[in-house]
PDB file of C-alpha atoms in Angstrom:
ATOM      1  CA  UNK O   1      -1.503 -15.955  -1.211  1.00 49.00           C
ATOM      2  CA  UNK O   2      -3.197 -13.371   1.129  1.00 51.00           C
ATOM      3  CA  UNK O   3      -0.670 -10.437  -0.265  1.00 52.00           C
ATOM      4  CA  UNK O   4      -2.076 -11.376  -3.896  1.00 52.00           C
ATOM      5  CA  UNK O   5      -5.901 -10.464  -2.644  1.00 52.00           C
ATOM      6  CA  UNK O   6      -4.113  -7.487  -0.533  1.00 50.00           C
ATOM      7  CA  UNK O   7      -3.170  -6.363  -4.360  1.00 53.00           C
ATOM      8  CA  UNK O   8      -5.900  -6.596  -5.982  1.00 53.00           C
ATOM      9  CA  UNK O   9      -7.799  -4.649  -3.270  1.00 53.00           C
ATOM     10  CA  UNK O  10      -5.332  -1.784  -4.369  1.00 54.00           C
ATOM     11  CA  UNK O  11      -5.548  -2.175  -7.776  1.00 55.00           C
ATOM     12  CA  UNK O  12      -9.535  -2.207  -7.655  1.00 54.00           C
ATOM     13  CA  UNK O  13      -9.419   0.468  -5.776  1.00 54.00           C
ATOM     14  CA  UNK O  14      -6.895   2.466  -8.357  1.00 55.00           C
ATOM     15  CA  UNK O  15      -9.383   1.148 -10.836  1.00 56.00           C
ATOM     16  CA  UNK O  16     -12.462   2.162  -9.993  1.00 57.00           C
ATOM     17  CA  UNK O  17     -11.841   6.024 -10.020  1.00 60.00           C
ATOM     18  CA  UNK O  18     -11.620   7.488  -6.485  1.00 64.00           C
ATOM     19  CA  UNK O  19      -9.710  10.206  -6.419  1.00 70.00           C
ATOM     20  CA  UNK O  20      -7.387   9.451  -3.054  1.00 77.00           C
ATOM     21  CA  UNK O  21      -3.784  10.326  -2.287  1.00 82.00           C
ATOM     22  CA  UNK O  22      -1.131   7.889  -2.551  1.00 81.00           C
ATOM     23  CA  UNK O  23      -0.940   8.282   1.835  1.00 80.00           C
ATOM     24  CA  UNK O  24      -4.726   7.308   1.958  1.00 83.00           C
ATOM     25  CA  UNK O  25      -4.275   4.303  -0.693  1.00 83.00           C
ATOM     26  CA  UNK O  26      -1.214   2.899   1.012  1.00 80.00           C
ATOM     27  CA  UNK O  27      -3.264   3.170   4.460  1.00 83.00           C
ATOM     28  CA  UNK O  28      -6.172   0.916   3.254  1.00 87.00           C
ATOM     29  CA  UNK O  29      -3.938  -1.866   1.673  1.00 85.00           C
ATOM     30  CA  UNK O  30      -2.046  -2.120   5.370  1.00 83.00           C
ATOM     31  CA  UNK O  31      -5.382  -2.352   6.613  1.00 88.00           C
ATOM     32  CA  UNK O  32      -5.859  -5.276   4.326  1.00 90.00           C
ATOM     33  CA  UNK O  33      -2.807  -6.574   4.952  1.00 87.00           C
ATOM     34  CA  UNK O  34      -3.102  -6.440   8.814  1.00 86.00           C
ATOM     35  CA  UNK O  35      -6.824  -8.376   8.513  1.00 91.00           C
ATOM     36  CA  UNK O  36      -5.814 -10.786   6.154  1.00 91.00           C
ATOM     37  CA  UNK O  37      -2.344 -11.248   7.737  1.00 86.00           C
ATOM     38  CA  UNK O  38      -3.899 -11.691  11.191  1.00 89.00           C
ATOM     39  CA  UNK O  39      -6.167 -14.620   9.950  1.00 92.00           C
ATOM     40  CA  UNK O  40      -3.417 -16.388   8.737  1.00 89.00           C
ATOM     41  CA  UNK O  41      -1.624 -16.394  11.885  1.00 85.00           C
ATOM     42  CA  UNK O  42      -4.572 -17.355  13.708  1.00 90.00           C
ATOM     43  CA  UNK O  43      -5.095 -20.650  11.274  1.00 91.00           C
ATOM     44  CA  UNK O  44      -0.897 -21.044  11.403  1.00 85.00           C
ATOM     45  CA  UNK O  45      -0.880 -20.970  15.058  1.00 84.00           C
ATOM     46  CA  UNK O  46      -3.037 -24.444  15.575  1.00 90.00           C
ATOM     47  CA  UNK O  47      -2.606 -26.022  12.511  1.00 92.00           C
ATOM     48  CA  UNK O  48       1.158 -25.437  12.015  1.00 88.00           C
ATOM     49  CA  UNK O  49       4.460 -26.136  13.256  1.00 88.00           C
ATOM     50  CA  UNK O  50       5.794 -22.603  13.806  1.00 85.00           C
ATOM     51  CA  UNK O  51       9.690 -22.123  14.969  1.00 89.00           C
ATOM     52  CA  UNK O  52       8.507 -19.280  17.428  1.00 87.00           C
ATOM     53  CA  UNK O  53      12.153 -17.846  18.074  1.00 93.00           C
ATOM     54  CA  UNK O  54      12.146 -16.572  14.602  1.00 92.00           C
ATOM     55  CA  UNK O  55       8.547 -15.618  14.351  1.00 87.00           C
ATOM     56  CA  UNK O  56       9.164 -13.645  17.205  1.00 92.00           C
ATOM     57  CA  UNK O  57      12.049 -11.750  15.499  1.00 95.00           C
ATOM     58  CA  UNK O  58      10.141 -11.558  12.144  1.00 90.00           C
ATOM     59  CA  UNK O  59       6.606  -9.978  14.324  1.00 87.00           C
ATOM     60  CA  UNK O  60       9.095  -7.502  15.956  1.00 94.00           C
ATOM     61  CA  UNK O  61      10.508  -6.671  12.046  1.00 92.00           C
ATOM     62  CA  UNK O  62       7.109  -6.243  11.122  1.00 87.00           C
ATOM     63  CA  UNK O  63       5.987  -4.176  13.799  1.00 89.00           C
ATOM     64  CA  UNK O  64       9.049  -1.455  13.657  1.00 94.00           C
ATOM     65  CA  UNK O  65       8.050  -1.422  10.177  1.00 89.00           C
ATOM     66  CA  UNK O  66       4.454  -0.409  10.617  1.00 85.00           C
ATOM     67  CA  UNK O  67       5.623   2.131  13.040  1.00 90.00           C
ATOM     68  CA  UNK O  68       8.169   3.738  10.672  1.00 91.00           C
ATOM     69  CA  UNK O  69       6.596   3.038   7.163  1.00 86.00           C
ATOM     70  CA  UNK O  70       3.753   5.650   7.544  1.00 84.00           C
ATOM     71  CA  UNK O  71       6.072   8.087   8.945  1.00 89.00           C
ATOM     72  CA  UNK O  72       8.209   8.014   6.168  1.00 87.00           C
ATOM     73  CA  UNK O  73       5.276   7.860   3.283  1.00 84.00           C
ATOM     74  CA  UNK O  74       4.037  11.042   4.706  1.00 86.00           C
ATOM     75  CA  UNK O  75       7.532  12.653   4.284  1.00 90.00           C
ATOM     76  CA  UNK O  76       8.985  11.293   1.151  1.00 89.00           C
ATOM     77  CA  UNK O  77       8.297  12.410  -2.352  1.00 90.00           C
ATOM     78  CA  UNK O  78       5.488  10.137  -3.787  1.00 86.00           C
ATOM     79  CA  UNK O  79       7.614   9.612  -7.457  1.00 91.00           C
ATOM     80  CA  UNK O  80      11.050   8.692  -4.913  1.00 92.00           C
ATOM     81  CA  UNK O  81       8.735   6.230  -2.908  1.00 89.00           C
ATOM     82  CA  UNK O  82       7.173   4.307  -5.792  1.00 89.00           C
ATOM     83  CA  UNK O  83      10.518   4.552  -7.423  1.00 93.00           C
ATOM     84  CA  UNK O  84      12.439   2.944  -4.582  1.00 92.00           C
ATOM     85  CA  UNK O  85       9.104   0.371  -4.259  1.00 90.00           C
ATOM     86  CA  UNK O  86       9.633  -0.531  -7.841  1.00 94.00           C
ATOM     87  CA  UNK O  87      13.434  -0.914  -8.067  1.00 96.00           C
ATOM     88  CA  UNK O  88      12.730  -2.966  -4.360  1.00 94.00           C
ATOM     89  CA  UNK O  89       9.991  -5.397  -6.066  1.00 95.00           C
ATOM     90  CA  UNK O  90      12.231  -6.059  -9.195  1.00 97.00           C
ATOM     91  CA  UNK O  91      15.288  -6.302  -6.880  1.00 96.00           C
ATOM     92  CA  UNK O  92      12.817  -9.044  -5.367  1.00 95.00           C
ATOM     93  CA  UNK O  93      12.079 -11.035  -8.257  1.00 96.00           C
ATOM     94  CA  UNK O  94      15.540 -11.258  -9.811  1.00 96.00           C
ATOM     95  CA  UNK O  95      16.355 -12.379  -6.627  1.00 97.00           C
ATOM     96  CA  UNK O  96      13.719 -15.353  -6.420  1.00 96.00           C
ATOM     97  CA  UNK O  97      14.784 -15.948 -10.277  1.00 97.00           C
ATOM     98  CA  UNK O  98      17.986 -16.749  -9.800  1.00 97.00           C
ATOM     99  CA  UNK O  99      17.893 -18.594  -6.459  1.00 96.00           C
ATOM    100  CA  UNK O 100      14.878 -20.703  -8.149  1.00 96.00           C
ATOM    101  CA  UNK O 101      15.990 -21.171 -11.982  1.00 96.00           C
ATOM    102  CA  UNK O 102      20.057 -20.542 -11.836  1.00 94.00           C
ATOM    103  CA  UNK O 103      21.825 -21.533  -8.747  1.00 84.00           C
TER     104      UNK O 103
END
């Protein structure tokens, strides 16, 4: 739920007219991401059963990629990146569709 409020923070901000490079945009929804992200762990962590072992492996996942994903959005053609992050997000949902409505 918190990466649907993450994306409408982005959207707003396409939205509402500042004039901001695609670098700059994609720094201030990780920022979201990170606050939002880190609340929910906080709640998850006493309120939760939580199978550390793989959280462990999934906060390690997470934390190459924040490493590497800015160093690749600053060197990367901004029409190849959304590209790839569109084919990626529909790659996604056909995914989810046929693991949810076919198989």
């Amino acid at each position: 739920m918190a990466y649907l409020y993450n994306l409408n923070l982005l959207h707003l901000d396409f939205k509402s007219g500042i004039n901001q490079t695609f670098v700059v945009s994609n720094a201030i929804k990780n920022l979201a991401i990170l606050s939002s992200n880190f609340i929910a762990m906080v709640v998850y962590a006493f309120t939760a059963h939580i199978v550390w072992g793989d959280a462990i492996i999934m906060g390690a996942g997470f934390f190459i990629g924040g490493y590497l994903g800015p160093i690749v959005v600053r060197h990367i053609s901004v029409t190849i990146l959304r590209k790839l992050i569109a084919v990626g997000a529909f790659g996604l949902a056909g995914y989810f569709f046929y693991t949810t409505y076919l198989k």
